[in-house]
Coordinates of C-alpha atoms in Angstrom, one line a residue:
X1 CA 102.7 93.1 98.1
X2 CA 99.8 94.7 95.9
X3 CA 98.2 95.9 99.0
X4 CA 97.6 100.0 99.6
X5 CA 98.3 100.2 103.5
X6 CA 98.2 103.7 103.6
X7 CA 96.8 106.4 105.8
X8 CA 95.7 110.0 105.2
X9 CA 98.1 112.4 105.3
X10 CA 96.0 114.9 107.3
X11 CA 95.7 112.9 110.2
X12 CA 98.0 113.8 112.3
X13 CA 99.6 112.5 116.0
X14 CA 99.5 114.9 118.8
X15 CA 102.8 113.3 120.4
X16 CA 105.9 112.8 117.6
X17 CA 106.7 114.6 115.0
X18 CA 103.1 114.3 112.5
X19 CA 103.1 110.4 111.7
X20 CA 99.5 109.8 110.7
X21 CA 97.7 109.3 114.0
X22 CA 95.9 105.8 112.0
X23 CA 99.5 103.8 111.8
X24 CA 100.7 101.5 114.5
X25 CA 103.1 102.9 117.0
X26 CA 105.6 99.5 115.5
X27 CA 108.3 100.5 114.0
X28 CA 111.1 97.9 112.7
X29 CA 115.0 98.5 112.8
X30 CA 116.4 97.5 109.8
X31 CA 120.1 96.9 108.6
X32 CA 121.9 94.6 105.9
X33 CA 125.4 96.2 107.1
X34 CA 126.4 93.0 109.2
X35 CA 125.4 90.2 106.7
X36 CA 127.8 87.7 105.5
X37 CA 125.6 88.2 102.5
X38 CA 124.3 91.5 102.5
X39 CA 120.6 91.7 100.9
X40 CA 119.9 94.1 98.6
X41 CA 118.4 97.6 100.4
X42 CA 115.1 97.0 98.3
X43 CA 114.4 93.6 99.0
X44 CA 115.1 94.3 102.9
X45 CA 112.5 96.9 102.7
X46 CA 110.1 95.1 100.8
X47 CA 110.4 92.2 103.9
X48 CA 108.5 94.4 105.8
X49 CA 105.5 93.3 105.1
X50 CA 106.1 89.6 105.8
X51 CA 107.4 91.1 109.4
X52 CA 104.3 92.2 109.7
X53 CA 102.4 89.1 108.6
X54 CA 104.6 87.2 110.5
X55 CA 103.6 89.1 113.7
X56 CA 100.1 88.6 113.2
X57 CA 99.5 92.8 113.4
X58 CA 96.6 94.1 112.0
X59 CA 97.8 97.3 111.2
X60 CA 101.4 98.1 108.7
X61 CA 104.4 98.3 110.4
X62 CA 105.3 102.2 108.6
X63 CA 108.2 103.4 111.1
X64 CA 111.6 102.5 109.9
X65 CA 115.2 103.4 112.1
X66 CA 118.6 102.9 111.0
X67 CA 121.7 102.7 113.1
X68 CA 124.0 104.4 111.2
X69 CA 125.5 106.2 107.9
X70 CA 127.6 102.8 106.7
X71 CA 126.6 103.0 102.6
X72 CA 124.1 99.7 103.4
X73 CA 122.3 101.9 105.3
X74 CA 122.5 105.5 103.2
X75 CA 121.5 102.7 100.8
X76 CA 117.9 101.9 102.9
X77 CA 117.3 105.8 103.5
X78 CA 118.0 107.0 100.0
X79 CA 115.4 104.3 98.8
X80 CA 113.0 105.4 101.5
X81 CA 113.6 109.5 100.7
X82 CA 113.3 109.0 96.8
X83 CA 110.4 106.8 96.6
X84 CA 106.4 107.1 97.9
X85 CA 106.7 103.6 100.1
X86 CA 104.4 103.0 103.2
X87 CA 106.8 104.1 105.0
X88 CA 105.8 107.1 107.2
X89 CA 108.1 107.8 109.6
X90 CA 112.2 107.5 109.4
X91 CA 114.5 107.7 112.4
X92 CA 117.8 108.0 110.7
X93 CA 120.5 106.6 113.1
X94 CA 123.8 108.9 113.3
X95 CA 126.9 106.3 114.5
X96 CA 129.0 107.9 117.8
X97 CA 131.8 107.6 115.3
X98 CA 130.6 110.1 112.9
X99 CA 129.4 112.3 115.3
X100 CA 131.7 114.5 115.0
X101 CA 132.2 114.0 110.7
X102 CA 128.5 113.5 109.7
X103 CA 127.0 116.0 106.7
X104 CA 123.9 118.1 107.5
X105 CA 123.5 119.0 104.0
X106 CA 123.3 115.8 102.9
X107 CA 120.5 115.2 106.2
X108 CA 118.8 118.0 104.5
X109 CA 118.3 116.8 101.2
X110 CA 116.7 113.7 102.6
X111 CA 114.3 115.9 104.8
X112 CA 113.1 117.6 101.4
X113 CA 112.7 114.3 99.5
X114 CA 111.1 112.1 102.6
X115 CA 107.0 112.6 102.2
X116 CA 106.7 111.2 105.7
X117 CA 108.1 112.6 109.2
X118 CA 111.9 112.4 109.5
X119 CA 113.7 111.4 112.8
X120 CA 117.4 112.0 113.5
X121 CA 119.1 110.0 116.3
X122 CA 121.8 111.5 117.5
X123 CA 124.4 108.8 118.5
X124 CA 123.9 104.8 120.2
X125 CA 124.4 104.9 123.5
X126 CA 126.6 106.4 123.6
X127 CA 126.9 106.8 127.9
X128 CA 128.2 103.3 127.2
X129 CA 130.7 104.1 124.7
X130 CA 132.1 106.6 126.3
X131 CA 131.0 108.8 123.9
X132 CA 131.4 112.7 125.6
X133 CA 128.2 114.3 126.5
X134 CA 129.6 117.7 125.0
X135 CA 130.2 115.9 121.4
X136 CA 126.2 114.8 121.9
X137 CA 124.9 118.1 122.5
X138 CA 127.1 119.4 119.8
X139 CA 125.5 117.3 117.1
X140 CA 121.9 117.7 118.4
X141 CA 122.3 121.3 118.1
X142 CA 123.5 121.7 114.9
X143 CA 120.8 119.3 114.1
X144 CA 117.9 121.4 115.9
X145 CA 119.2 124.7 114.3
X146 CA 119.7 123.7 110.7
X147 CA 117.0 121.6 110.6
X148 CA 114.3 123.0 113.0
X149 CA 111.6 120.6 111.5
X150 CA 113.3 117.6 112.3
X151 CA 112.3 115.2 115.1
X152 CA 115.9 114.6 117.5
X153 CA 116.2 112.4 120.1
X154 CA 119.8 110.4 121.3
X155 CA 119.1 106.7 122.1
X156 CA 120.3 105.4 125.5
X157 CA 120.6 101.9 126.8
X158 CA 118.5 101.5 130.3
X159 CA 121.5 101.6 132.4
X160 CA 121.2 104.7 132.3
X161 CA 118.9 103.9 135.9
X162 CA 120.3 104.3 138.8
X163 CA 117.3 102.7 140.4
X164 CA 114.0 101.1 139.1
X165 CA 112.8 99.3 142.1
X166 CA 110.6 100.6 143.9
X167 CA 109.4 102.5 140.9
X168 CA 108.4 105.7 142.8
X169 CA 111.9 105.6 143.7
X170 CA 113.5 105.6 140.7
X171 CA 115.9 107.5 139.1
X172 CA 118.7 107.9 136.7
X173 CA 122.4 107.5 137.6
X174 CA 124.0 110.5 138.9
X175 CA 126.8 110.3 136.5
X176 CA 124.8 109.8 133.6
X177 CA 123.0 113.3 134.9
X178 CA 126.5 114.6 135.1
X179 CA 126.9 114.0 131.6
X180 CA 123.9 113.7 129.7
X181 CA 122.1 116.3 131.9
X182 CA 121.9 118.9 129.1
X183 CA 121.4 117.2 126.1
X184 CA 118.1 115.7 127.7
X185 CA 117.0 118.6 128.1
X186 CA 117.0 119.6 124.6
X187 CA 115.8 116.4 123.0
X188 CA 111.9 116.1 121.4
X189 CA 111.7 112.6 122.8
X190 CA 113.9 110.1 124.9
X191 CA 114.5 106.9 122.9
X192 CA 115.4 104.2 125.3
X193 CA 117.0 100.6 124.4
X194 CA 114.9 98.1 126.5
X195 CA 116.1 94.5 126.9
X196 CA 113.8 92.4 129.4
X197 CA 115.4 89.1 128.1
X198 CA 118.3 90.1 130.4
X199 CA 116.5 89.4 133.2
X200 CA 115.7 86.0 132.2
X201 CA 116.7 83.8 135.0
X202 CA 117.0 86.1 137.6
X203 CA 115.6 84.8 140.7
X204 CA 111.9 85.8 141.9
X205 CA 111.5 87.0 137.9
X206 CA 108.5 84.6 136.7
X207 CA 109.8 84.0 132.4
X208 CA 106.3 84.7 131.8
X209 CA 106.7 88.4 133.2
X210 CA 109.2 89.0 130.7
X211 CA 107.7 87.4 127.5
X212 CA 103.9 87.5 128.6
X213 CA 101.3 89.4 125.9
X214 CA 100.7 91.7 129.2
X215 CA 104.2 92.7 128.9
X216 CA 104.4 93.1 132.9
X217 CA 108.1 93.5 133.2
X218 CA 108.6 95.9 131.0
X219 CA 105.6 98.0 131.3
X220 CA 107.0 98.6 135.1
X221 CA 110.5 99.3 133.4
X222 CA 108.9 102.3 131.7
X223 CA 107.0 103.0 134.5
X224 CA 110.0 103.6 136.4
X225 CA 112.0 105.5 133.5
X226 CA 108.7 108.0 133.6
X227 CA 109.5 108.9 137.2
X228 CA 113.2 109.6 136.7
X229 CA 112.3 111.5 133.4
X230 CA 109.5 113.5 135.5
X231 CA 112.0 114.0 138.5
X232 CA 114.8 115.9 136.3
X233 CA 112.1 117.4 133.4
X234 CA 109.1 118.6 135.9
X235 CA 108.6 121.3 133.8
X236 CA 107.7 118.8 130.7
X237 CA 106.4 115.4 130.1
X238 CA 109.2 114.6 127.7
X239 CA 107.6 111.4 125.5
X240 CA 109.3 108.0 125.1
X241 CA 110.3 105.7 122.2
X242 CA 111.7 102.4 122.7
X243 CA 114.4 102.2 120.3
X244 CA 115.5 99.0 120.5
X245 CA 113.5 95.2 122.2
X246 CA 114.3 92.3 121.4
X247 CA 115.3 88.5 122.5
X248 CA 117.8 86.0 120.9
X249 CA 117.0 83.1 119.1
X250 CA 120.3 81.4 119.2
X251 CA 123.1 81.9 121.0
X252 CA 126.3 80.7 123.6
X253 CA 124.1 78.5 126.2
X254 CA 125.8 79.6 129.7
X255 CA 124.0 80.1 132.0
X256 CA 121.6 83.4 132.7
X257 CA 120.1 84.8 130.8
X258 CA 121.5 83.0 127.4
X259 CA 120.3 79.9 128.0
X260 CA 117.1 81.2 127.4
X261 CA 117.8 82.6 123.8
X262 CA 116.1 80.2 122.1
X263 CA 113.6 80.5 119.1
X264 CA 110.6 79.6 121.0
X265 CA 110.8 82.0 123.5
X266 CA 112.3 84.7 120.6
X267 CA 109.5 84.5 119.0
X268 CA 107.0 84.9 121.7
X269 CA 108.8 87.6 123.0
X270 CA 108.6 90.1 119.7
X271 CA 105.0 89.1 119.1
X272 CA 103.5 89.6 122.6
X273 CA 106.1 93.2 122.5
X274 CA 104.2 93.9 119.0
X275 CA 100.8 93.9 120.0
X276 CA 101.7 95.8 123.4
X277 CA 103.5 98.6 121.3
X278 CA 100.2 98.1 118.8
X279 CA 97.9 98.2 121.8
X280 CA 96.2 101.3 123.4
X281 CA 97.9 100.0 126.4
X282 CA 101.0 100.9 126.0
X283 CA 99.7 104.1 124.7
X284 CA 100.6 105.9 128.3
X285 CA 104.2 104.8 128.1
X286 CA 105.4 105.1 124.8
X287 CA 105.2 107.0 121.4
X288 CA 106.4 104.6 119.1
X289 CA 108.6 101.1 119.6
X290 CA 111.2 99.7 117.5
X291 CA 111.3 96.7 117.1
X292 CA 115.4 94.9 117.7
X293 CA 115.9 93.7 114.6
X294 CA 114.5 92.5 111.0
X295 CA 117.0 89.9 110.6
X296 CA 119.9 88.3 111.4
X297 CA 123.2 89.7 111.2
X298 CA 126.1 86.8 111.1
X299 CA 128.8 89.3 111.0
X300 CA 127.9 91.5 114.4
X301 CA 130.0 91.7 117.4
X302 CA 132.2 89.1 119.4
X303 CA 129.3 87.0 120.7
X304 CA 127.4 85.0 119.0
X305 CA 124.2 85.6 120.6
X306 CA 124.7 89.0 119.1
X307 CA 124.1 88.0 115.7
X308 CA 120.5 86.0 116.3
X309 CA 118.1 88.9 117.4
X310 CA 116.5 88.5 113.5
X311 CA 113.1 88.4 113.6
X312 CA 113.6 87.0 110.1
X313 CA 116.9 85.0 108.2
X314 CA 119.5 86.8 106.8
X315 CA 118.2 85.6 103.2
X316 CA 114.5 86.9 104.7
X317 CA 113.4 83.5 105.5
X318 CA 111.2 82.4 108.7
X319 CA 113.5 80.8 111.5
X320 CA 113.5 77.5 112.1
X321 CA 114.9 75.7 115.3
X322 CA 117.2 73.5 113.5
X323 CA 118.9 76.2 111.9
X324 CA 120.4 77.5 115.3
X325 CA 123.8 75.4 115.6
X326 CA 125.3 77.4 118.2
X327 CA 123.8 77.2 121.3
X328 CA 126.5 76.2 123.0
X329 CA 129.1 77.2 124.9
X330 CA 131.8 79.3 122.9
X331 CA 135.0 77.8 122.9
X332 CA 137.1 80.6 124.7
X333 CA 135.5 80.6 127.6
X334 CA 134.2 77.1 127.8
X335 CA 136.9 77.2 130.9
X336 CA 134.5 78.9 133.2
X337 CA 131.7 76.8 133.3
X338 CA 134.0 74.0 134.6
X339 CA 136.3 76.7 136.9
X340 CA 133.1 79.0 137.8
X341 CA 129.9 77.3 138.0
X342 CA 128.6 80.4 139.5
X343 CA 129.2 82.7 136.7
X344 CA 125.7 83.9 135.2
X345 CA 126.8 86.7 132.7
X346 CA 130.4 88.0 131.3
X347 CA 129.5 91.0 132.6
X348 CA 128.0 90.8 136.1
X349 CA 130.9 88.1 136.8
X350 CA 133.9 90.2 135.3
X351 CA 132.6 93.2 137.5
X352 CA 132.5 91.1 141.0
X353 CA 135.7 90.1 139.8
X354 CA 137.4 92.3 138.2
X355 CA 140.6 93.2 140.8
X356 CA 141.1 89.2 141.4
X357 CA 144.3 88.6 140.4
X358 CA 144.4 85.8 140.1
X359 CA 142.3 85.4 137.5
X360 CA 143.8 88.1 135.5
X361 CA 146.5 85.4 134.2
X362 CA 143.7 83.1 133.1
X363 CA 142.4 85.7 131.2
X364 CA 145.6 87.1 129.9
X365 CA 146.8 83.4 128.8
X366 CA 143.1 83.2 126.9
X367 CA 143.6 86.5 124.9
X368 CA 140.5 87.8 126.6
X369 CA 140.7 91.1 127.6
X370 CA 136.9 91.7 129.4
X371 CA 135.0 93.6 127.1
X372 CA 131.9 93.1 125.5

């Protein structure tokens, strides 16, 4: 871009790891892996800085996180480690698949090329993949011992709650506990995936709570998170990164909360959630916040909503309404709007009915087998 964005090295935050305390707590995730084109790593990086424009911050966005080691994203990292970008802070994802297979040698030579502060984030939650808390705990301690310099944290989704409302009642679910109790414990910082678009729709839930620049929903979300945190870690105030936020642009149109993923209320959504994370505000709840994702990914997952939480194109472009042609209803399950009127989400109707027998032919007959 021609333009020097960075910071001095010496100044240094008193919360993460020692990302200059002058850079914006934004940080962008970023990943080519499920493109039908994939764009060259360097380009992708260099797209930064039009997220940035594009988002109106003032400061540079200099927090990167990857999801994984596929060789798109080794790709991205080994660019990042080899050469002196504005990037000052790297949070490189470890998949729940290669938890158990991933190199800590090769983790080490990126720690002694990266100039900035490196992040290693053990797993995607993986409470809901039914990854083991043992295989976790595992990984983060071979992690912490071979690489005691090294930032760790495990990202979780926020059903890991077993109550938010009221938020002095809040707490986590007693069989995450079960399972995850020891790992928290040993993390630097809980990174939490943070999603108030699915609550669009919900009744008594103004839109404008969700996707306001006061971020009102979510604020309380990580209000509540802080008391469950505080209720099991007394001892500690263990800091918080969102790792992933986000909201559709495009997607399957049924119902709540998809009918609302729509570009207009996409893009307010990630710009209001930049300046918060920007903001001193949100300086009480939050280290850092990761923004859910650079571009679109046409490739990703069974839904199609899925693949349009781009901030950007897959070719890097701005979004345009016209170039969502899928907000409809998919085609396989077309049959519930006209059977169940009532159904709001796959999941929250599935779950209510998911001993009906009944319906267990329909869904046999459809080749869908409820999962997500």
């Amino acid at each position: 871009s021609g333009e020097d964005f960075s910071v001095p090295t010496s100044a240094r935050s008193p919360h993460v790891g020692n990302a200059s305390a002058l850079s914006s707590k934004v940080g962008i995730n970023l990943s080519t892996k499920w493109m039908a084109k994939p764009m060259p790593a360097a380009e992708a990086i260099s797209m930064i800085v039009r997220i940035q424009r594009h988002l109106g911050l003032s400061r540079p966005i200099q927090r990167v996180k990857t999801f994984d080691l596929s060789p798109t994203n080794v790709e991205i990292i080994n660019i990042l480690a080899s050469n002196s970008l504005n990037i000052k802070e790297l949070v490189i994802g470890i998949g729940n698949l290669e938890l158990a297979t991933f190199d800590v040698s090769w983790l080490q030579g990126i720690a002694n090329r990266f100039g900035g502060d490196l992040h290693i984030a053990v797993g995607n939650e993986p409470d809901r993949e039914g990854v083991h808390g043992s295989l976790v705990q595992r990984a983060v301690g071979l992690i912490k011992h071979a690489m005691p310099d090294v930032q760790v944290t495990v990202p979780f989704a926020y059903s890991i709650m077993g109550r938010s409302y009221p938020v002095d009642l809040s707490e986590f679910r007693k069989e995450f506990l079960d399972e995850y109790a020891e790992t928290l414990a040993s993390l630097d910082y809980l990174t939490i995936n943070i999603y108030p678009f699915l609550t669009a729709g919900v009744k008594n839930v103004p839109l404008e709570s969700l996707k306001g620049p006061e971020m009102t929903f979510l604020s309380t979300q990580l209000a509540a998170l802080r008391v469950a945190i505080d209720k099991v870690q007394s001892h500690s105030r263990m800091p918080v990164a969102i790792g992933e936020t986000g909201w559709p642009s495009c997607g399957a149109a049924r119902w709540h909360p998809y009918n609302f993923a729509v570009l207009s209320h996409s893009q307010e959504y990630i710009r209001n959630v930049a300046h918060w994370i920007e903001s001193e505000v949100s300086a009480e709840r939050i280290v850092a916040g990761y923004l859910f994702t650079a571009f679109d990914e046409e490739t990703k997952g069974t839904r199609e909503i899925e693949r349009h939480y781009g901030i950007l194109a897959s070719d890097g472009s701005f979004k345009r309404p016209e170039s969502c042609r899928s907000n409809a209803t998919e085609p396989a399950v077309a049959w519930l709007e006209t059977d169940y009127p009532d159904c709001e989400s796959d999941l929250d109707w599935m779950v209510k009915n998911f001993e009906n027998v009944g319906l267990m032919e329909k869904f046999a007959n459809r080749g869908i087998d409820g999962s997500l």
